[in-house]
mmCIF file of C-alpha atoms in Angstrom:
data_model
loop_
_atom_site.group_PDB
_atom_site.id
_atom_site.type_symbol
_atom_site.label_atom_id
_atom_site.label_comp_id
_atom_site.label_asym_id
_atom_site.label_seq_id
_atom_site.Cartn_x
_atom_site.Cartn_y
_atom_site.Cartn_z
ATOM 1 C CA UNK A 453 -22.879 0.974 -8.416
ATOM 2 C CA UNK A 454 -23.718 0.453 -12.110
ATOM 3 C CA UNK A 455 -26.839 0.078 -14.176
ATOM 4 C CA UNK A 456 -25.824 -3.532 -14.846
ATOM 5 C CA UNK A 457 -25.742 -4.339 -11.123
ATOM 6 C CA UNK A 458 -29.209 -2.856 -10.570
ATOM 7 C CA UNK A 459 -30.579 -4.703 -13.582
ATOM 8 C CA UNK A 460 -29.030 -7.981 -12.487
ATOM 9 C CA UNK A 461 -30.286 -7.621 -8.912
ATOM 10 C CA UNK A 462 -33.881 -6.828 -9.902
ATOM 11 C CA UNK A 463 -33.970 -9.781 -12.274
ATOM 12 C CA UNK A 464 -32.445 -12.193 -9.753
ATOM 13 C CA UNK A 465 -34.683 -11.079 -6.885
ATOM 14 C CA UNK A 466 -37.798 -11.353 -9.030
ATOM 15 C CA UNK A 467 -36.886 -14.831 -10.250
ATOM 16 C CA UNK A 468 -35.973 -16.007 -6.752
ATOM 17 C CA UNK A 469 -39.521 -15.156 -5.706
ATOM 18 C CA UNK A 470 -40.941 -16.842 -8.820
ATOM 19 C CA UNK A 471 -42.644 -13.668 -10.021
ATOM 20 C CA UNK A 472 -43.355 -12.641 -13.583
ATOM 21 C CA UNK A 473 -42.541 -9.184 -14.870
ATOM 22 C CA UNK A 474 -46.309 -8.592 -15.083
ATOM 23 C CA UNK A 475 -46.785 -9.390 -11.385
ATOM 24 C CA UNK A 476 -43.940 -7.112 -10.286
ATOM 25 C CA UNK A 477 -45.220 -4.338 -12.544
ATOM 26 C CA UNK A 478 -48.742 -4.664 -11.130
ATOM 27 C CA UNK A 479 -47.512 -4.395 -7.543
ATOM 28 C CA UNK A 480 -45.469 -1.282 -8.297
ATOM 29 C CA UNK A 481 -48.110 0.327 -10.504
ATOM 30 C CA UNK A 482 -45.856 0.466 -13.566
ATOM 31 C CA UNK A 483 -45.913 -1.181 -16.956
ATOM 32 C CA UNK A 484 -44.333 -4.532 -17.792
ATOM 33 C CA UNK A 485 -42.212 -2.640 -20.334
ATOM 34 C CA UNK A 486 -40.729 -0.563 -17.490
ATOM 35 C CA UNK A 487 -39.733 -3.678 -15.549
ATOM 36 C CA UNK A 488 -38.252 -5.168 -18.716
ATOM 37 C CA UNK A 489 -36.160 -2.036 -19.314
ATOM 38 C CA UNK A 490 -34.924 -2.095 -15.715
ATOM 39 C CA UNK A 491 -33.810 -5.714 -16.052
ATOM 40 C CA UNK A 492 -32.038 -5.100 -19.360
ATOM 41 C CA UNK A 493 -30.308 -1.966 -18.122
ATOM 42 C CA UNK A 494 -32.063 0.354 -20.548
ATOM 43 C CA UNK A 495 -33.384 2.540 -17.725
ATOM 44 C CA UNK A 496 -33.403 2.940 -13.925
ATOM 45 C CA UNK A 497 -36.328 2.806 -11.532
ATOM 46 C CA UNK A 498 -37.084 6.390 -10.498
ATOM 47 C CA UNK A 499 -36.104 7.598 -7.040
ATOM 48 C CA UNK A 500 -39.490 7.051 -5.296
ATOM 49 C CA UNK A 501 -39.688 3.519 -6.726
ATOM 50 C CA UNK A 502 -36.344 2.319 -5.343
ATOM 51 C CA UNK A 503 -37.402 2.062 -1.665
ATOM 52 C CA UNK A 504 -40.699 0.406 -2.688
ATOM 53 C CA UNK A 505 -38.759 -2.164 -4.721
ATOM 54 C CA UNK A 506 -36.341 -2.771 -1.839
ATOM 55 C CA UNK A 507 -39.198 -3.184 0.636
ATOM 56 C CA UNK A 508 -41.018 -5.580 -1.685
ATOM 57 C CA UNK A 509 -37.960 -7.797 -2.027
ATOM 58 C CA UNK A 510 -36.977 -7.491 1.643
ATOM 59 C CA UNK A 511 -33.553 -5.946 0.990
ATOM 60 C CA UNK A 512 -31.974 -2.559 1.591
ATOM 61 C CA UNK A 513 -31.728 0.032 -1.147
ATOM 62 C CA UNK A 514 -27.932 -0.375 -1.049
ATOM 63 C CA UNK A 515 -28.300 -4.110 -1.630
ATOM 64 C CA UNK A 516 -30.773 -3.512 -4.435
ATOM 65 C CA UNK A 517 -28.509 -1.147 -6.342
ATOM 66 C CA UNK A 518 -25.361 -3.171 -5.598
ATOM 67 C CA UNK A 519 -23.605 -0.596 -3.433
ATOM 68 C CA UNK A 520 -21.194 -1.773 -0.725
ATOM 69 C CA UNK A 521 -20.243 1.093 1.627
ATOM 70 C CA UNK A 522 -17.492 -1.040 3.198
ATOM 71 C CA UNK A 523 -15.264 -3.250 1.124
ATOM 72 C CA UNK A 524 -13.800 -6.482 2.418
ATOM 73 C CA UNK A 525 -10.054 -6.771 3.011
ATOM 74 C CA UNK A 526 -9.701 -8.986 -0.059
ATOM 75 C CA UNK A 527 -11.656 -6.527 -2.209
ATOM 76 C CA UNK A 528 -9.455 -3.635 -1.029
ATOM 77 C CA UNK A 529 -6.369 -5.635 -1.975
ATOM 78 C CA UNK A 530 -7.839 -6.362 -5.408
ATOM 79 C CA UNK A 531 -8.819 -2.756 -6.057
ATOM 80 C CA UNK A 532 -5.429 -1.376 -4.971
ATOM 81 C CA UNK A 533 -3.588 -3.982 -7.022
ATOM 82 C CA UNK A 534 -5.608 -2.772 -10.014
ATOM 83 C CA UNK A 535 -4.611 0.821 -9.243
ATOM 84 C CA UNK A 536 -0.924 -0.104 -9.081
ATOM 85 C CA UNK A 537 -1.316 -1.870 -12.419
ATOM 86 C CA UNK A 538 -3.047 1.208 -13.827
ATOM 87 C CA UNK A 539 -0.133 3.434 -12.826
ATOM 88 C CA UNK A 540 2.229 0.961 -14.508
ATOM 89 C CA UNK A 541 0.320 0.497 -17.769
ATOM 90 C CA UNK A 542 -2.367 3.141 -18.316
ATOM 91 C CA UNK A 543 -0.541 6.364 -17.643
ATOM 92 C CA UNK A 544 -0.639 8.828 -14.786
ATOM 93 C CA UNK A 545 -3.860 10.694 -15.636
ATOM 94 C CA UNK A 546 -5.928 7.546 -16.229
ATOM 95 C CA UNK A 547 -4.606 5.922 -13.053
ATOM 96 C CA UNK A 548 -5.417 8.975 -10.935
ATOM 97 C CA UNK A 549 -8.893 9.165 -12.482
ATOM 98 C CA UNK A 550 -9.488 5.496 -11.608
ATOM 99 C CA UNK A 551 -8.363 6.103 -8.027
ATOM 100 C CA UNK A 552 -10.582 9.171 -7.705
ATOM 101 C CA UNK A 553 -13.598 7.217 -8.971
ATOM 102 C CA UNK A 554 -12.919 4.469 -6.432
ATOM 103 C CA UNK A 555 -12.632 7.025 -3.629
ATOM 104 C CA UNK A 556 -15.914 8.677 -4.644
ATOM 105 C CA UNK A 557 -17.739 5.335 -4.585
ATOM 106 C CA UNK A 558 -16.349 4.279 -1.193
ATOM 107 C CA UNK A 559 -15.635 7.536 0.618
ATOM 108 C CA UNK A 560 -16.622 6.020 3.965
ATOM 109 C CA UNK A 561 -14.473 2.894 3.605
ATOM 110 C CA UNK A 562 -11.557 4.232 5.624
ATOM 111 C CA UNK A 563 -9.225 1.212 5.240
ATOM 112 C CA UNK A 564 -9.549 1.672 1.476
ATOM 113 C CA UNK A 565 -8.835 5.404 1.689
ATOM 114 C CA UNK A 566 -5.677 4.693 3.700
ATOM 115 C CA UNK A 567 -4.475 2.249 1.052
ATOM 116 C CA UNK A 568 -5.268 4.646 -1.808
ATOM 117 C CA UNK A 569 -3.250 7.337 -0.027
ATOM 118 C CA UNK A 570 -0.362 4.863 0.118
ATOM 119 C CA UNK A 571 -0.726 4.137 -3.610
ATOM 120 C CA UNK A 572 -0.546 7.875 -4.311
ATOM 121 C CA UNK A 573 2.596 8.289 -2.192
ATOM 122 C CA UNK A 574 4.324 5.391 -3.916
ATOM 123 C CA UNK A 575 3.627 6.791 -7.390
ATOM 124 C CA UNK A 576 4.495 10.454 -6.924
ATOM 125 C CA UNK A 577 7.548 9.963 -9.119
ATOM 126 C CA UNK A 578 5.254 9.218 -12.076
ATOM 127 C CA UNK A 579 3.671 12.674 -12.032
ATOM 128 C CA UNK A 580 4.439 14.347 -15.385
ATOM 129 C CA UNK A 581 5.246 17.685 -13.760
ATOM 130 C CA UNK A 582 5.498 19.624 -10.479
ATOM 131 C CA UNK A 583 1.883 20.793 -10.618
ATOM 132 C CA UNK A 584 0.512 17.273 -11.032
ATOM 133 C CA UNK A 585 2.812 15.997 -8.305
ATOM 134 C CA UNK A 586 1.671 18.695 -5.883
ATOM 135 C CA UNK A 587 -1.977 17.973 -6.691
ATOM 136 C CA UNK A 588 -1.476 14.280 -5.970
ATOM 137 C CA UNK A 589 0.218 15.145 -2.677
ATOM 138 C CA UNK A 590 -2.767 17.327 -1.762
ATOM 139 C CA UNK A 591 -5.194 14.516 -2.562
ATOM 140 C CA UNK A 592 -3.178 12.057 -0.485
ATOM 141 C CA UNK A 593 -3.074 14.481 2.459
ATOM 142 C CA UNK A 594 -6.843 14.964 2.239
ATOM 143 C CA UNK A 595 -7.389 11.184 2.335
ATOM 144 C CA UNK A 596 -5.055 10.849 5.325
ATOM 145 C CA UNK A 597 -6.928 13.571 7.187
ATOM 146 C CA UNK A 598 -10.311 11.970 6.500
ATOM 147 C CA UNK A 599 -9.107 8.601 7.775
ATOM 148 C CA UNK A 600 -7.615 10.150 10.913
ATOM 149 C CA UNK A 601 -10.797 12.126 11.642
ATOM 150 C CA UNK A 602 -13.287 9.312 11.087
ATOM 151 C CA UNK A 603 -11.638 5.887 11.358
ATOM 152 C CA UNK A 604 -11.711 3.852 14.552
ATOM 153 C CA UNK A 605 -8.979 1.446 13.378
ATOM 154 C CA UNK A 606 -5.663 2.250 15.150
ATOM 155 C CA UNK A 607 -3.513 0.623 12.452
ATOM 156 C CA UNK A 608 -5.066 2.787 9.730
ATOM 157 C CA UNK A 609 -4.632 5.943 11.806
ATOM 158 C CA UNK A 610 -0.997 5.090 12.482
ATOM 159 C CA UNK A 611 -0.430 4.455 8.794
ATOM 160 C CA UNK A 612 -1.938 7.730 7.583
ATOM 161 C CA UNK A 613 -0.068 9.706 10.254
ATOM 162 C CA UNK A 614 3.197 8.351 8.851
ATOM 163 C CA UNK A 615 2.108 8.986 5.259
ATOM 164 C CA UNK A 616 0.900 12.506 5.898
ATOM 165 C CA UNK A 617 3.949 13.524 7.909
ATOM 166 C CA UNK A 618 6.186 12.360 5.060
ATOM 167 C CA UNK A 619 4.112 14.357 2.580
ATOM 168 C CA UNK A 620 4.303 17.437 4.775
ATOM 169 C CA UNK A 621 8.090 17.150 4.789
ATOM 170 C CA UNK A 622 8.049 16.975 0.977
ATOM 171 C CA UNK A 623 6.191 20.278 1.042
ATOM 172 C CA UNK A 624 8.764 21.785 3.407
ATOM 173 C CA UNK A 625 6.265 21.894 6.288
ATOM 174 C CA UNK A 626 8.533 20.513 8.997
ATOM 175 C CA UNK A 627 6.599 22.221 11.823
ATOM 176 C CA UNK A 628 3.329 20.611 10.727
ATOM 177 C CA UNK A 629 4.993 17.197 10.357
ATOM 178 C CA UNK A 630 6.494 17.436 13.839
ATOM 179 C CA UNK A 631 3.190 18.559 15.343
ATOM 180 C CA UNK A 632 1.420 15.590 13.752
ATOM 181 C CA UNK A 633 3.841 12.978 15.099
ATOM 182 C CA UNK A 634 5.398 14.318 18.280
ATOM 183 C CA UNK A 635 2.723 12.881 20.572
ATOM 184 C CA UNK A 636 2.483 9.547 18.753
ATOM 185 C CA UNK A 637 5.854 8.095 19.771
ATOM 186 C CA UNK A 638 5.139 6.136 22.923
ATOM 187 C CA UNK A 639 7.065 3.433 24.817
ATOM 188 C CA UNK A 640 6.629 -0.103 23.520
ATOM 189 C CA UNK A 641 4.421 -1.983 25.982
ATOM 190 C CA UNK A 642 4.798 -5.492 24.614
ATOM 191 C CA UNK A 643 1.262 -6.078 23.378
ATOM 192 C CA UNK A 644 2.471 -8.663 20.863
ATOM 193 C CA UNK A 645 4.153 -10.701 23.580
ATOM 194 C CA UNK A 646 0.966 -10.684 25.647
ATOM 195 C CA UNK A 647 -1.099 -11.549 22.568
ATOM 196 C CA UNK A 648 1.242 -14.436 21.741
ATOM 197 C CA UNK A 649 0.905 -15.740 25.295
ATOM 198 C CA UNK A 650 -2.870 -15.583 24.975
ATOM 199 C CA UNK A 651 -2.751 -17.503 21.695
ATOM 200 C CA UNK A 652 -0.600 -20.184 23.311
ATOM 201 C CA UNK A 653 -3.083 -20.548 26.175
ATOM 202 C CA UNK A 654 -5.829 -20.949 23.569
ATOM 203 C CA UNK A 655 -3.880 -23.742 21.921
ATOM 204 C CA UNK A 656 -3.021 -21.694 18.831
ATOM 205 C CA UNK A 657 0.792 -21.893 18.565
ATOM 206 C CA UNK A 658 0.886 -20.856 14.900
ATOM 207 C CA UNK A 659 -0.924 -17.601 15.623
ATOM 208 C CA UNK A 660 1.404 -17.006 18.564
ATOM 209 C CA UNK A 661 4.445 -17.510 16.316
ATOM 210 C CA UNK A 662 2.995 -15.167 13.680
ATOM 211 C CA UNK A 663 2.433 -12.434 16.290
ATOM 212 C CA UNK A 664 5.986 -12.698 17.642
ATOM 213 C CA UNK A 665 7.706 -13.011 14.283
ATOM 214 C CA UNK A 666 5.809 -10.108 12.731
ATOM 215 C CA UNK A 667 6.658 -7.905 15.695
ATOM 216 C CA UNK A 668 10.324 -8.890 15.519
ATOM 217 C CA UNK A 669 10.448 -8.292 11.765
ATOM 218 C CA UNK A 670 8.909 -4.837 12.127
ATOM 219 C CA UNK A 671 11.312 -3.957 14.953
ATOM 220 C CA UNK A 672 14.297 -5.114 12.921
ATOM 221 C CA UNK A 673 13.130 -3.244 9.843
ATOM 222 C CA UNK A 674 12.673 -0.081 11.875
ATOM 223 C CA UNK A 675 16.129 -0.515 13.425
ATOM 224 C CA UNK A 676 17.845 -1.017 10.070
ATOM 225 C CA UNK A 677 15.994 1.907 8.507
ATOM 226 C CA UNK A 678 16.812 4.129 11.475
ATOM 227 C CA UNK A 679 20.513 3.259 11.316
ATOM 228 C CA UNK A 680 20.566 3.955 7.582
ATOM 229 C CA UNK A 681 18.934 7.356 8.098
ATOM 230 C CA UNK A 682 21.456 8.117 10.851
ATOM 231 C CA UNK A 683 24.259 7.480 8.357
ATOM 232 C CA UNK A 684 23.828 10.858 6.675
ATOM 233 C CA UNK A 685 24.272 12.585 10.040
ATOM 234 C CA UNK A 686 27.571 10.746 10.465
ATOM 235 C CA UNK A 687 29.095 11.963 7.192
ATOM 236 C CA UNK A 688 31.254 14.461 9.057
ATOM 237 C CA UNK A 689 32.526 11.846 11.503
ATOM 238 C CA UNK A 690 34.250 9.011 9.573
ATOM 239 C CA UNK A 691 34.784 6.847 12.648
ATOM 240 C CA UNK A 692 31.150 7.034 13.689
ATOM 241 C CA UNK A 693 29.986 6.435 10.118
ATOM 242 C CA UNK A 694 32.097 3.270 9.859
ATOM 243 C CA UNK A 695 30.787 2.013 13.188
ATOM 244 C CA UNK A 696 27.181 2.739 12.237
ATOM 245 C CA UNK A 697 27.700 0.866 8.995
ATOM 246 C CA UNK A 698 29.360 -2.083 10.738
ATOM 247 C CA UNK A 699 26.507 -2.481 13.185
ATOM 248 C CA UNK A 700 23.872 -2.156 10.467
ATOM 249 C CA UNK A 701 25.485 -4.806 8.268
ATOM 250 C CA UNK A 702 25.922 -7.126 11.256
ATOM 251 C CA UNK A 703 22.215 -6.809 12.077
ATOM 252 C CA UNK A 704 21.180 -7.390 8.476
ATOM 253 C CA UNK A 705 23.472 -10.406 8.129
ATOM 254 C CA UNK A 706 22.282 -11.942 11.400
ATOM 255 C CA UNK A 707 18.710 -12.153 10.083
ATOM 256 C CA UNK A 708 19.513 -12.511 6.361
ATOM 257 C CA UNK A 709 17.648 -9.282 5.727
ATOM 258 C CA UNK A 710 18.535 -9.122 2.051
ATOM 259 C CA UNK A 711 16.439 -12.240 1.607
ATOM 260 C CA UNK A 712 13.429 -11.576 3.826
ATOM 261 C CA UNK A 713 13.091 -7.764 3.812
ATOM 262 C CA UNK A 714 11.781 -6.201 0.592
ATOM 263 C CA UNK A 715 13.569 -2.878 1.088
ATOM 264 C CA UNK A 716 16.972 -4.098 2.305
ATOM 265 C CA UNK A 717 18.745 -2.703 -0.771
ATOM 266 C CA UNK A 718 17.701 0.842 0.159
ATOM 267 C CA UNK A 719 19.793 0.700 3.324
ATOM 268 C CA UNK A 720 22.952 -0.050 1.319
ATOM 269 C CA UNK A 721 22.131 2.873 -0.969
ATOM 270 C CA UNK A 722 21.738 5.243 1.961
ATOM 271 C CA UNK A 723 25.162 4.266 3.284
ATOM 272 C CA UNK A 724 26.640 4.742 -0.194
ATOM 273 C CA UNK A 725 25.258 8.268 -0.139
ATOM 274 C CA UNK A 726 26.679 8.881 3.333
ATOM 275 C CA UNK A 727 30.162 7.746 2.313
ATOM 276 C CA UNK A 728 29.921 9.866 -0.847
ATOM 277 C CA UNK A 729 29.050 12.900 1.280
ATOM 278 C CA UNK A 730 32.029 12.052 3.481
ATOM 279 C CA UNK A 731 34.292 12.075 0.406
ATOM 280 C CA UNK A 732 35.136 8.376 0.697
ATOM 281 C CA UNK A 733 34.551 7.096 -2.839
ATOM 282 C CA UNK A 734 35.963 3.622 -2.208
ATOM 283 C CA UNK A 735 33.592 2.937 0.676
ATOM 284 C CA UNK A 736 30.717 4.418 -1.326
ATOM 285 C CA UNK A 737 31.415 1.918 -4.115
ATOM 286 C CA UNK A 738 31.627 -0.895 -1.561
ATOM 287 C CA UNK A 739 28.106 -0.016 -0.488
ATOM 288 C CA UNK A 740 26.902 0.309 -4.075
ATOM 289 C CA UNK A 741 28.186 -3.197 -4.754
ATOM 290 C CA UNK A 742 26.234 -4.348 -1.697
ATOM 291 C CA UNK A 743 23.232 -2.549 -3.176
ATOM 292 C CA UNK A 744 23.579 -4.439 -6.471
ATOM 293 C CA UNK A 745 23.894 -7.736 -4.611
ATOM 294 C CA UNK A 746 20.764 -7.012 -2.566
ATOM 295 C CA UNK A 747 18.891 -6.071 -5.739
ATOM 296 C CA UNK A 748 19.926 -9.373 -7.304
ATOM 297 C CA UNK A 749 18.467 -11.210 -4.334
ATOM 298 C CA UNK A 750 15.060 -9.598 -4.814
ATOM 299 C CA UNK A 751 12.555 -12.167 -6.068
ATOM 300 C CA UNK A 752 9.950 -10.969 -8.556
ATOM 301 C CA UNK A 753 7.039 -10.743 -8.334
ATOM 302 C CA UNK A 754 7.823 -9.001 -5.075
ATOM 303 C CA UNK A 755 5.996 -10.457 -2.108
ATOM 304 C CA UNK A 756 6.565 -10.456 1.609
ATOM 305 C CA UNK A 757 8.014 -13.836 2.527
ATOM 306 C CA UNK A 758 9.897 -15.465 5.332
ATOM 307 C CA UNK A 759 12.582 -18.110 5.615
ATOM 308 C CA UNK A 760 13.409 -20.995 7.935
ATOM 309 C CA UNK A 761 13.553 -18.576 10.873
ATOM 310 C CA UNK A 762 10.645 -16.277 9.949
ATOM 311 C CA UNK A 763 8.378 -19.165 9.004
ATOM 312 C CA UNK A 764 5.036 -17.584 9.970
ATOM 313 C CA UNK A 765 5.252 -14.162 8.322
ATOM 314 C CA UNK A 766 2.846 -15.104 5.553
ATOM 315 C CA UNK A 767 0.141 -15.808 8.136
ATOM 316 C CA UNK A 768 0.629 -12.306 9.515
ATOM 317 C CA UNK A 769 0.544 -10.758 6.026
ATOM 318 C CA UNK A 770 -2.784 -12.477 5.345
ATOM 319 C CA UNK A 771 -4.290 -10.316 8.073
ATOM 320 C CA UNK A 772 -3.046 -7.042 6.613
ATOM 321 C CA UNK A 773 -5.281 -4.894 4.450
ATOM 322 C CA UNK A 774 -2.389 -4.450 2.041
ATOM 323 C CA UNK A 775 -1.589 -8.176 2.028
ATOM 324 C CA UNK A 776 1.894 -9.335 1.088
ATOM 325 C CA UNK A 777 2.221 -7.330 -2.122
ATOM 326 C CA UNK A 778 4.881 -4.710 -2.760
ATOM 327 C CA UNK A 779 3.669 -1.077 -2.709
ATOM 328 C CA UNK A 780 4.397 -0.634 -6.420
ATOM 329 C CA UNK A 781 4.226 -2.596 -9.632
ATOM 330 C CA UNK A 782 7.308 -4.748 -10.279
ATOM 331 C CA UNK A 783 8.269 -2.776 -13.392
ATOM 332 C CA UNK A 784 8.169 0.475 -11.422
ATOM 333 C CA UNK A 785 10.268 -1.079 -8.658
ATOM 334 C CA UNK A 786 12.895 -2.259 -11.138
ATOM 335 C CA UNK A 787 13.059 1.154 -12.773
ATOM 336 C CA UNK A 788 13.499 2.803 -9.382
ATOM 337 C CA UNK A 789 16.420 0.495 -8.555
ATOM 338 C CA UNK A 790 18.308 1.937 -11.518
ATOM 339 C CA UNK A 791 17.191 5.536 -11.053
ATOM 340 C CA UNK A 792 18.149 5.435 -7.381
ATOM 341 C CA UNK A 793 21.794 5.286 -8.448
ATOM 342 C CA UNK A 794 21.928 6.689 -11.975
ATOM 343 C CA UNK A 795 19.869 9.810 -11.223
ATOM 344 C CA UNK A 796 20.952 10.306 -7.615
ATOM 345 C CA UNK A 797 22.352 13.853 -7.136
ATOM 346 C CA UNK A 798 24.275 12.800 -4.011
ATOM 347 C CA UNK A 799 26.207 10.267 -6.108
ATOM 348 C CA UNK A 800 26.834 12.637 -9.023
ATOM 349 C CA UNK A 801 30.431 13.153 -7.922
ATOM 350 C CA UNK A 802 31.102 9.446 -8.573
ATOM 351 C CA UNK A 803 29.681 9.431 -12.108
ATOM 352 C CA UNK A 804 33.054 9.880 -13.868
ATOM 353 C CA UNK A 805 34.528 6.832 -12.140
ATOM 354 C CA UNK A 806 34.388 3.727 -14.388
ATOM 355 C CA UNK A 807 33.054 1.760 -11.428
ATOM 356 C CA UNK A 808 29.910 3.887 -11.475
ATOM 357 C CA UNK A 809 29.133 2.930 -15.062
ATOM 358 C CA UNK A 810 29.552 -0.753 -14.197
ATOM 359 C CA UNK A 811 27.164 -0.404 -11.251
ATOM 360 C CA UNK A 812 24.510 1.252 -13.424
ATOM 361 C CA UNK A 813 24.972 -1.316 -16.199
ATOM 362 C CA UNK A 814 24.485 -4.174 -13.728
ATOM 363 C CA UNK A 815 21.321 -2.562 -12.409
ATOM 364 C CA UNK A 816 19.952 -1.961 -15.896
ATOM 365 C CA UNK A 817 20.525 -5.629 -16.677
ATOM 366 C CA UNK A 818 18.567 -6.586 -13.567
ATOM 367 C CA UNK A 819 15.724 -4.265 -14.544
ATOM 368 C CA UNK A 820 15.154 -5.871 -17.939
#
């Protein structure tokens, strides 16, 4: 809500009804000068006058002052894209202030709050110090809790549960994270398959394909991510680590994951870390070379996209509040690709090997 929106709305509503400023002033019992100041943004109508104005024009007070308690999906995407840009170009403090102002204006728009919490999580690394980082974590947790307590949208609740549990782990609160999630893991009941069948019966094959392909993509992404996380647990068992890696690569290759999945490179990095922990430098560098290759295959600006097999993913992304955009600005993503290797403490033991310098140099070239 701004003074300009109130001024514009009063002027438009008056002109739509073909009224002069004198006529509106007479009805409200104010001077023409007062109406003129309202329409030029020099002053506001006082509090008792607002409902009388709204009633006269046949609108709500919210409509009169230009306040939208619930933003559309497209507006949420636009606002969050602006926040990501702010973190990339305006500095941490200004970006956080912009996000806080947006939250204050739309504190009951729970899909927006969920997306702002996600923006916070994806920009924690930009905090200038531990205190600022911890404060941003606290704000993100508070947003997650508000969404969970008040939203009726299952997807938003699921999203904030995942975000908050990850934040709790960052704070060393494993018991709280487990308590939050332990009752949320339920057997898959095949809703997407049923939904796709319903779409087919309705004569909507494209929507059916989008439902099935999006479900398959999410299942594959979860499988690849899970295998990559399991890699660290296999560091003490070389045979099991090699087999876990073989199966993961086979799954990724079968669906060309480096092309269609935005975060495919991260899986290679996790295996590089696992092999480094296992003391197998050669295999770690094999995985780092895979990481560089996957980074090279990333297409900027980053967007969710399919291929000849996943040819309806974009239709699914259109229905998401977050859309098809990456969770961070492209420049921040590129910087993180380099930092993920160069500043990785697990890989520090490889830093003296000339191959490590080549890997970092290749990544820095990609990030330019």
